[in-house]
mmCIF file of N, CA, C and O in Angstrom:
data_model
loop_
_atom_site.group_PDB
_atom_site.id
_atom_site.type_symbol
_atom_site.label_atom_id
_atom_site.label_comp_id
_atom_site.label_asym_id
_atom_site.label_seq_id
_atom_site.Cartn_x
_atom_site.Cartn_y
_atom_site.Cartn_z
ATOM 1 N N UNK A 596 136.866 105.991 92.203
ATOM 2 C CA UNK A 596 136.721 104.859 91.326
ATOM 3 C C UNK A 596 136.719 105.354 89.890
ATOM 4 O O UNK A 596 135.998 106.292 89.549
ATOM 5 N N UNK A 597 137.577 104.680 88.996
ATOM 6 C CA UNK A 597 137.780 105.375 88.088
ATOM 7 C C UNK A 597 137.099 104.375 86.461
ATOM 8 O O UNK A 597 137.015 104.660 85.267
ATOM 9 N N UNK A 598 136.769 103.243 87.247
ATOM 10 C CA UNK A 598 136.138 102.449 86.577
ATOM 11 C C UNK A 598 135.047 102.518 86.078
ATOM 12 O O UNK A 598 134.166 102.711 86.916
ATOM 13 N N UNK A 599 134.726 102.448 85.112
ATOM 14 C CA UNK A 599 132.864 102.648 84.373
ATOM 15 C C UNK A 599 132.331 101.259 84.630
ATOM 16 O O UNK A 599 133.027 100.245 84.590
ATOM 17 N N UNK A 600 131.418 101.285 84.819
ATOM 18 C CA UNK A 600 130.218 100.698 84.547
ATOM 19 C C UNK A 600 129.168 100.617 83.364
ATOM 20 O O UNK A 600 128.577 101.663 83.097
ATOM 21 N N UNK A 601 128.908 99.614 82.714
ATOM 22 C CA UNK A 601 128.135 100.288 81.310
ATOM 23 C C UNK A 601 126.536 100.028 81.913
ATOM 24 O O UNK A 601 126.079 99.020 82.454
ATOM 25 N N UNK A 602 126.075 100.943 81.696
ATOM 26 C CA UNK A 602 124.649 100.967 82.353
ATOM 27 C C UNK A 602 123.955 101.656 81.076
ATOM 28 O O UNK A 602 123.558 102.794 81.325
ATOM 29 N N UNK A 603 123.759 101.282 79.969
ATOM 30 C CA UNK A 603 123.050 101.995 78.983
ATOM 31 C C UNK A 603 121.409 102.175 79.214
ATOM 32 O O UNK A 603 120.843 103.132 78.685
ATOM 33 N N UNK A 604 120.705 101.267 79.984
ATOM 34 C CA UNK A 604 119.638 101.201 80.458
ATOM 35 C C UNK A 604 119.430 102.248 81.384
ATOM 36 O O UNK A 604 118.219 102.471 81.361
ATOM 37 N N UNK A 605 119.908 102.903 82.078
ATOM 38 C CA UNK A 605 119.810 103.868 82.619
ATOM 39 C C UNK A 605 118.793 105.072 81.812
ATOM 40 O O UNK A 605 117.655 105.532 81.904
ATOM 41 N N UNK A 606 120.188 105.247 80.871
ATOM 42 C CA UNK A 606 119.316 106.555 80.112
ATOM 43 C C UNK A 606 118.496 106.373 78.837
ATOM 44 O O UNK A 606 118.150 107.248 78.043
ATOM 45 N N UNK A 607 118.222 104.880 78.796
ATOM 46 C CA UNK A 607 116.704 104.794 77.982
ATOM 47 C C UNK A 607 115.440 104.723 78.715
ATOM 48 O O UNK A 607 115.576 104.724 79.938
ATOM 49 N N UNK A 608 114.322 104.666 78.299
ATOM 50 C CA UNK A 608 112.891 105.055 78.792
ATOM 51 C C UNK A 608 113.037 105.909 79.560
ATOM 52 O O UNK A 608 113.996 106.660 79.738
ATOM 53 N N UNK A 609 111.410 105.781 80.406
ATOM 54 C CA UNK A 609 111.512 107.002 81.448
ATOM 55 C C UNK A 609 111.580 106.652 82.747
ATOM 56 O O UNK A 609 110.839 105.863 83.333
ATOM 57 N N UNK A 610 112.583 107.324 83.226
ATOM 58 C CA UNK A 610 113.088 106.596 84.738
ATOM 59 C C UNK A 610 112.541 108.354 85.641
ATOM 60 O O UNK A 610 113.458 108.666 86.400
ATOM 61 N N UNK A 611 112.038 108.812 85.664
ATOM 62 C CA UNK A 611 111.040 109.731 86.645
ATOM 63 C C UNK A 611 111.553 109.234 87.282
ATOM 64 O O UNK A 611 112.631 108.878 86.806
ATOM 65 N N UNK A 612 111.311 108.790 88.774
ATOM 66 C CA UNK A 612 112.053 108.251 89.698
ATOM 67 C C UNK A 612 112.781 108.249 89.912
ATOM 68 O O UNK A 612 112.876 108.037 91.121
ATOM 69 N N UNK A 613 114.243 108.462 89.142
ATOM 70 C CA UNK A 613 115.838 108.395 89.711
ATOM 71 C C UNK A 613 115.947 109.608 89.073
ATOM 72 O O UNK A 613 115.091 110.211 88.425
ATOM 73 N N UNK A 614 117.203 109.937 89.346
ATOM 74 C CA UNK A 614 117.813 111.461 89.078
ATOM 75 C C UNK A 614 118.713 111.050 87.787
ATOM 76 O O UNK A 614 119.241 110.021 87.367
ATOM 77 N N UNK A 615 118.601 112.432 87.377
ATOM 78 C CA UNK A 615 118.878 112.320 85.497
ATOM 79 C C UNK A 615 120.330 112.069 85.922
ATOM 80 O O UNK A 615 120.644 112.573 87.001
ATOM 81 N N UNK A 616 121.550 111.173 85.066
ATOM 82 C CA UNK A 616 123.192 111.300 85.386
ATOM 83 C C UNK A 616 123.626 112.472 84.831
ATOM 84 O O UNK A 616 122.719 113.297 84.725
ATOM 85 N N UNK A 617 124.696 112.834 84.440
ATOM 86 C CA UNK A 617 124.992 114.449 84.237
ATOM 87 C C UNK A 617 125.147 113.758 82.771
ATOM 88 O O UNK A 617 125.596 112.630 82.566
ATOM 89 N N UNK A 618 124.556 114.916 81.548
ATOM 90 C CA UNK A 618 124.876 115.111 80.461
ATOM 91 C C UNK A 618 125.746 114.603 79.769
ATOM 92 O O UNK A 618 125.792 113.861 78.788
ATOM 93 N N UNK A 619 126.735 115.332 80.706
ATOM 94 C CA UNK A 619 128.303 115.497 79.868
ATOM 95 C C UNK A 619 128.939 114.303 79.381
ATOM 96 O O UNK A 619 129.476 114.189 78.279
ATOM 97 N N UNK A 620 128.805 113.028 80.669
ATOM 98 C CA UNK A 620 129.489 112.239 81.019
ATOM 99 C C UNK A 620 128.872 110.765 80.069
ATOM 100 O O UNK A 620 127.775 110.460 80.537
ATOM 101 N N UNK A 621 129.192 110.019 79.153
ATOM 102 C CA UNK A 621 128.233 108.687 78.507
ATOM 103 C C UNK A 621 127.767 107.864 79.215
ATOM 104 O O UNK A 621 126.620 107.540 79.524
ATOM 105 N N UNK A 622 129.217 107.378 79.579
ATOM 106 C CA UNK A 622 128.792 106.370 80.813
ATOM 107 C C UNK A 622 128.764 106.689 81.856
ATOM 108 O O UNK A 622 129.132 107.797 82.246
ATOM 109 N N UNK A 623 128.205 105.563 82.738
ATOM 110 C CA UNK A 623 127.286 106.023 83.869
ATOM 111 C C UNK A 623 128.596 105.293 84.952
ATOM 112 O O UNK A 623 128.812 104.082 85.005
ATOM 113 N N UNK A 624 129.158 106.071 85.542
ATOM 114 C CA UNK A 624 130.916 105.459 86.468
ATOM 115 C C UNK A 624 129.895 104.364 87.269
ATOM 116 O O UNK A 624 128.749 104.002 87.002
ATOM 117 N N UNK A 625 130.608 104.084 88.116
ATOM 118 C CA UNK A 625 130.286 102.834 89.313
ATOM 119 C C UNK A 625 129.835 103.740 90.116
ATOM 120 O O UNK A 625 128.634 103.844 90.363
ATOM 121 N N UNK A 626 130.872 104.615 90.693
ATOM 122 C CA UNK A 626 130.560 105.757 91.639
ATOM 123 C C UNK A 626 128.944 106.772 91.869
ATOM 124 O O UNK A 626 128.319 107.387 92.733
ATOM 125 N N UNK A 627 128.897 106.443 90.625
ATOM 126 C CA UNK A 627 127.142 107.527 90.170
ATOM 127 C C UNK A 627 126.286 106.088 90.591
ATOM 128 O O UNK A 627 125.436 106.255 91.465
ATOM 129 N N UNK A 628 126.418 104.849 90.107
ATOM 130 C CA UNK A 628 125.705 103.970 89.849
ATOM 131 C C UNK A 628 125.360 103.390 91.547
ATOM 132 O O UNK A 628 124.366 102.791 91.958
ATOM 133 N N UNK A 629 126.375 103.757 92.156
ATOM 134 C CA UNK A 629 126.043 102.963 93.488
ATOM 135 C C UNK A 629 125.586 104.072 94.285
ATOM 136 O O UNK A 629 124.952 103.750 95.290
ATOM 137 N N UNK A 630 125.805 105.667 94.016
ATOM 138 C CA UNK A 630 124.887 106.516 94.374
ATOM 139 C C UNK A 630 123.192 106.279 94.263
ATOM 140 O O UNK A 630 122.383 106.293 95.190
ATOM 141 N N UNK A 631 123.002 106.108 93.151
ATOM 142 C CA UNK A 631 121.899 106.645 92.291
ATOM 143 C C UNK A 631 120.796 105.337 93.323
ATOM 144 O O UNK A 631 119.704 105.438 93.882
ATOM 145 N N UNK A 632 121.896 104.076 93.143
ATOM 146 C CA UNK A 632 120.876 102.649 94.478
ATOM 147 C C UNK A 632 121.102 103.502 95.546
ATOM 148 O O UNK A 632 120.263 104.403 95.540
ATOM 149 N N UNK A 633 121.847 103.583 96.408
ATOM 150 C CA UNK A 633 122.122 104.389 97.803
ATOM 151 C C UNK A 633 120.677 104.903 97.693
ATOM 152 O O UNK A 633 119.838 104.146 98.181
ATOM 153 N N UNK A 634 120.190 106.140 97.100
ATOM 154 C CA UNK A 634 119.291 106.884 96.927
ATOM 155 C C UNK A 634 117.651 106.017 97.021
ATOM 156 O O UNK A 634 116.477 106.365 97.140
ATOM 157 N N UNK A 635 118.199 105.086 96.924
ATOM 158 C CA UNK A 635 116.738 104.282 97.007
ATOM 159 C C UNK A 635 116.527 102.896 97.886
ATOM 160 O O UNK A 635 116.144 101.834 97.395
ATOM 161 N N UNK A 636 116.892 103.137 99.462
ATOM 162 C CA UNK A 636 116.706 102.529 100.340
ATOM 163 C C UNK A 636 115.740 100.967 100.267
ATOM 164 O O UNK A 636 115.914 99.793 100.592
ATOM 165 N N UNK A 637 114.953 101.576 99.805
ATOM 166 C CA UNK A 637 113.489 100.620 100.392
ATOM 167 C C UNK A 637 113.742 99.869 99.449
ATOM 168 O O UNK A 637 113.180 98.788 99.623
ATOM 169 N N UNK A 638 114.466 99.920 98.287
ATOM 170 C CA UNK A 638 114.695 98.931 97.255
ATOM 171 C C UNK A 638 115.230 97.518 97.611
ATOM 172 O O UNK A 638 114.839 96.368 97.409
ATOM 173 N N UNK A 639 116.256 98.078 98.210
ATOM 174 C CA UNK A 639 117.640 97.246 98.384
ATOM 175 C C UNK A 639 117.368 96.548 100.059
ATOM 176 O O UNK A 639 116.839 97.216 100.948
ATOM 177 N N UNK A 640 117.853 95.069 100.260
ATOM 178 C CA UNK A 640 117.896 94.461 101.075
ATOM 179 C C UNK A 640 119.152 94.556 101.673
ATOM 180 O O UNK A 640 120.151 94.895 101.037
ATOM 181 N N UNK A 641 119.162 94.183 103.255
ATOM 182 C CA UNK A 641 120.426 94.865 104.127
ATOM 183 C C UNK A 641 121.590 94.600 102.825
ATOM 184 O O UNK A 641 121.955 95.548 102.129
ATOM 185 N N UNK A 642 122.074 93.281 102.621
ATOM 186 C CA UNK A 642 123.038 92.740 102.007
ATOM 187 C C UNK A 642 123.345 93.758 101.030
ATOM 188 O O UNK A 642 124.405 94.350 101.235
ATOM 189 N N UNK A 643 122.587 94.152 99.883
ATOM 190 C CA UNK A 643 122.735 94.717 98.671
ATOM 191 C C UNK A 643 123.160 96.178 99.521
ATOM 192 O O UNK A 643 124.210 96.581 99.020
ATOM 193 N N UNK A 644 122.730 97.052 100.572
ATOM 194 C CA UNK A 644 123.118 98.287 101.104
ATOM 195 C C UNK A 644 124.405 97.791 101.326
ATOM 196 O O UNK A 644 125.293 98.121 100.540
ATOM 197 N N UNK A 645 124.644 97.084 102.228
ATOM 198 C CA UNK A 645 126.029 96.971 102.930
ATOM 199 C C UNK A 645 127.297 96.764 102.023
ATOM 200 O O UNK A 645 128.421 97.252 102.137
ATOM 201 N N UNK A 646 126.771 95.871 101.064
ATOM 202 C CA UNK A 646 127.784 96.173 99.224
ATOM 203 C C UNK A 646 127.966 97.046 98.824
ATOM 204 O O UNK A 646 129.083 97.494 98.567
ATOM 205 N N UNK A 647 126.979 97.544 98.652
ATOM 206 C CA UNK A 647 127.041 99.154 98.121
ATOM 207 C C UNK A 647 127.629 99.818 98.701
ATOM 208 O O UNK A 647 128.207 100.552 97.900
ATOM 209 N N UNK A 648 128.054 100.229 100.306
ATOM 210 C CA UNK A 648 128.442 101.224 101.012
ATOM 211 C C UNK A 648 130.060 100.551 101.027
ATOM 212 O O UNK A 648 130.906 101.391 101.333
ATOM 213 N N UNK A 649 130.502 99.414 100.792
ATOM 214 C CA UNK A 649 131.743 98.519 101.092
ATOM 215 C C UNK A 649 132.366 98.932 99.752
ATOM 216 O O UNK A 649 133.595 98.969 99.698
ATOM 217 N N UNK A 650 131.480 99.320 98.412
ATOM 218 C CA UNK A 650 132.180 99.437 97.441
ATOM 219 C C UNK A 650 133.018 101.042 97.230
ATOM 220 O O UNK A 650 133.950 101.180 96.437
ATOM 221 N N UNK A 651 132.619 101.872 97.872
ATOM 222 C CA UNK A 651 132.616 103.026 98.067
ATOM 223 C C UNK A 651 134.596 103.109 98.387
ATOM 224 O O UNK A 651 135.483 103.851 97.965
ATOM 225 N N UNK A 652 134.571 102.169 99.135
ATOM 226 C CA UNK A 652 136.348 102.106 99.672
ATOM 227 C C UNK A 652 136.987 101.705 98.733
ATOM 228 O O UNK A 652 138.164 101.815 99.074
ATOM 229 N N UNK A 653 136.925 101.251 97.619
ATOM 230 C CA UNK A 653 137.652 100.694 96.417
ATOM 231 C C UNK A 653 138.106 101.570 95.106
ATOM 232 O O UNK A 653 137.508 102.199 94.233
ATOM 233 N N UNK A 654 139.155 101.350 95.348
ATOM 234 C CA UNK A 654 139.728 102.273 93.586
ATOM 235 C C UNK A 654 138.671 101.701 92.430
ATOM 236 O O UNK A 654 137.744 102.186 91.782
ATOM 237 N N UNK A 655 139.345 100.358 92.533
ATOM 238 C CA UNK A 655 139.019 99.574 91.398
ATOM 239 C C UNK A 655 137.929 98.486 91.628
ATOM 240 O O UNK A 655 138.058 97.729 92.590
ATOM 241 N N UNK A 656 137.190 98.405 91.048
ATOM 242 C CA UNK A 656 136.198 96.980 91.426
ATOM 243 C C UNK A 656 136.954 95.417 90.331
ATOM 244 O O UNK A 656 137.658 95.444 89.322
ATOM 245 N N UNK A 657 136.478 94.416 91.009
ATOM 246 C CA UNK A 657 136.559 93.749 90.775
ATOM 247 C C UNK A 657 135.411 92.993 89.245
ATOM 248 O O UNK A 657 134.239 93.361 89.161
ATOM 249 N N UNK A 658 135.766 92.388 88.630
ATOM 250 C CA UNK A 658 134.306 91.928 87.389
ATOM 251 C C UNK A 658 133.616 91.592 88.026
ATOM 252 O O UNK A 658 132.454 91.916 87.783
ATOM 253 N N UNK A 659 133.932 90.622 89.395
ATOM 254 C CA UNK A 659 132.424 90.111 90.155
ATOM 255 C C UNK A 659 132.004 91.189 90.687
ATOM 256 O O UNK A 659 130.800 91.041 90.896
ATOM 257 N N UNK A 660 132.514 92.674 91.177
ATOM 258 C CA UNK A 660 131.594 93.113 91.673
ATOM 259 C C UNK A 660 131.256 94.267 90.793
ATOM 260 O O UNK A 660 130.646 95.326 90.934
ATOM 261 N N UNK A 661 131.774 93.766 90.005
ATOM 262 C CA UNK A 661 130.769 95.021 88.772
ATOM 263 C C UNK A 661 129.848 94.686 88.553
ATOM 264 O O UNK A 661 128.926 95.502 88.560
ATOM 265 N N UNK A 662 129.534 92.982 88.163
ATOM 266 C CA UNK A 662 128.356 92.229 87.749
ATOM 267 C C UNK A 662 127.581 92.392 88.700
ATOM 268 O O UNK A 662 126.425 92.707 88.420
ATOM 269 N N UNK A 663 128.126 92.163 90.716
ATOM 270 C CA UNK A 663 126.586 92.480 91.397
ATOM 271 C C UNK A 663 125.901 93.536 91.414
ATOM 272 O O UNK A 663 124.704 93.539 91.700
ATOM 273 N N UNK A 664 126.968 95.182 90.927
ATOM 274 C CA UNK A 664 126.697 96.102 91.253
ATOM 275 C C UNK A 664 125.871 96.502 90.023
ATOM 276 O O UNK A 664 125.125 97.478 89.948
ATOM 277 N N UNK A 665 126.179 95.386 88.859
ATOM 278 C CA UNK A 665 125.037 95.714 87.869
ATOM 279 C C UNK A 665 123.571 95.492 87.989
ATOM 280 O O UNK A 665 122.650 96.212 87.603
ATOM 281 N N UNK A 666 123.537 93.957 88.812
ATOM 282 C CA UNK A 666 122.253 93.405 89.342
ATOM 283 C C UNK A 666 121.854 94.655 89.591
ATOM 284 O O UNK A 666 121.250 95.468 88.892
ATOM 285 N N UNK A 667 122.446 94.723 91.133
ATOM 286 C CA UNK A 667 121.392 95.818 92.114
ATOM 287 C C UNK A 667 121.281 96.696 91.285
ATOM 288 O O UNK A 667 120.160 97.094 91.601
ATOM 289 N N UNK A 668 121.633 97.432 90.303
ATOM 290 C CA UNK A 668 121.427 98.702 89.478
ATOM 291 C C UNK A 668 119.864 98.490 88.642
ATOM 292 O O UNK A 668 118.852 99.185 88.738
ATOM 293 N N UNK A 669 120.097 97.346 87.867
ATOM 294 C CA UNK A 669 118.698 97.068 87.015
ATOM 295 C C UNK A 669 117.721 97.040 87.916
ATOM 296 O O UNK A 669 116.696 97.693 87.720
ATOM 297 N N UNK A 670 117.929 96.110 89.286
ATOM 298 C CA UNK A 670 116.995 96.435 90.035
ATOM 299 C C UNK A 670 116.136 97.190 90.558
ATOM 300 O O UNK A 670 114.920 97.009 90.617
ATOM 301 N N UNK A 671 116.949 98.337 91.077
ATOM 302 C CA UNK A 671 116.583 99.608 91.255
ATOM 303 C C UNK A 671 116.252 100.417 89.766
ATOM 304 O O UNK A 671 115.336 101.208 89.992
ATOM 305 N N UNK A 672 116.537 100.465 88.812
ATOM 306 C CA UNK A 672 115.927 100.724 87.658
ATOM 307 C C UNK A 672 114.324 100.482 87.735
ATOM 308 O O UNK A 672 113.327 101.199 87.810
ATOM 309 N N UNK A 673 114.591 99.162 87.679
ATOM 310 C CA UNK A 673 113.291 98.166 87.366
ATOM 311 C C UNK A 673 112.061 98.321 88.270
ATOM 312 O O UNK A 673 110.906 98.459 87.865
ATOM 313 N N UNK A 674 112.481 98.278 89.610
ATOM 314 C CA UNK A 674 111.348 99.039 90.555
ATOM 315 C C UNK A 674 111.695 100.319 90.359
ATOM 316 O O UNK A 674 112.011 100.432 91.544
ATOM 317 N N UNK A 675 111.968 101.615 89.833
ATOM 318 C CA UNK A 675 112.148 102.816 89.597
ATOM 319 C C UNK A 675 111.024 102.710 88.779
ATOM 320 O O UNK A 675 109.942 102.709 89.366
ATOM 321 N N UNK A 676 111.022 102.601 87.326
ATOM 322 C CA UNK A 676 110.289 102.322 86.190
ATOM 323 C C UNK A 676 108.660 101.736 86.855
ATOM 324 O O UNK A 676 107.707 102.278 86.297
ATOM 325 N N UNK A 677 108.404 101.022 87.626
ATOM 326 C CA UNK A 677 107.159 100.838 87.889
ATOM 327 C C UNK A 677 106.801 102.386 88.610
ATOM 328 O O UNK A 677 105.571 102.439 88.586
ATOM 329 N N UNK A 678 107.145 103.218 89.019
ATOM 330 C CA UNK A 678 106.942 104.468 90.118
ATOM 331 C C UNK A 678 106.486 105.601 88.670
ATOM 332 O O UNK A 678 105.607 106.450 88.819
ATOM 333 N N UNK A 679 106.934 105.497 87.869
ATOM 334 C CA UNK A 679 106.908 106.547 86.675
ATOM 335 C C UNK A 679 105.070 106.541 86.391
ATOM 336 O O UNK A 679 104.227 105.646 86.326
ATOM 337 N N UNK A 680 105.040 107.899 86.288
ATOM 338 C CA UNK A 680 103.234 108.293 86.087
ATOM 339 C C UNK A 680 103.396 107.649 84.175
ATOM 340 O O UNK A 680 102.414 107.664 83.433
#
């Protein structure tokens, strides 16, 4: 997937809880982004897993499913951010 995702929320505050994205890279791809949920099971309800793992087969995403894959992202942010000491 060669498509970005803009996830600037990612790498503000302190997200302890999720794994840092690599340096190098600004934006945060789709590919990292639907990793980074993958990584956090208990978050995500069957539906939101089974998206996530369906998006994995796609070159390109679609805007609608960038927008859900943004949801589930803040989400998992958002309960991430409560876990931080």
């Amino acid at each position: 997937m060669s498509a970005v995702v803009n996830l600037d929320d990612y790498r503000r505050g302190r997200r302890a809880a999720l794994p840092e994205p690599p340096r190098e890279a600004s934006p945060i791809t789709a590919t990292e982004a639907i990793e980074v949920c993958l990584q956090h099971p208990e978050i995500l309800n069957s539906w939101e897993e089974g998206f996530l793992f369906s998006l994995r087969r796609f070159r390109r995403l679609s805007v609608k499913q960038h927008e859900v894959l943004q949801r589930i992202f803040d989400k998992v942010c958002g309960a991430a951010e409560g876990w931080a000491p």
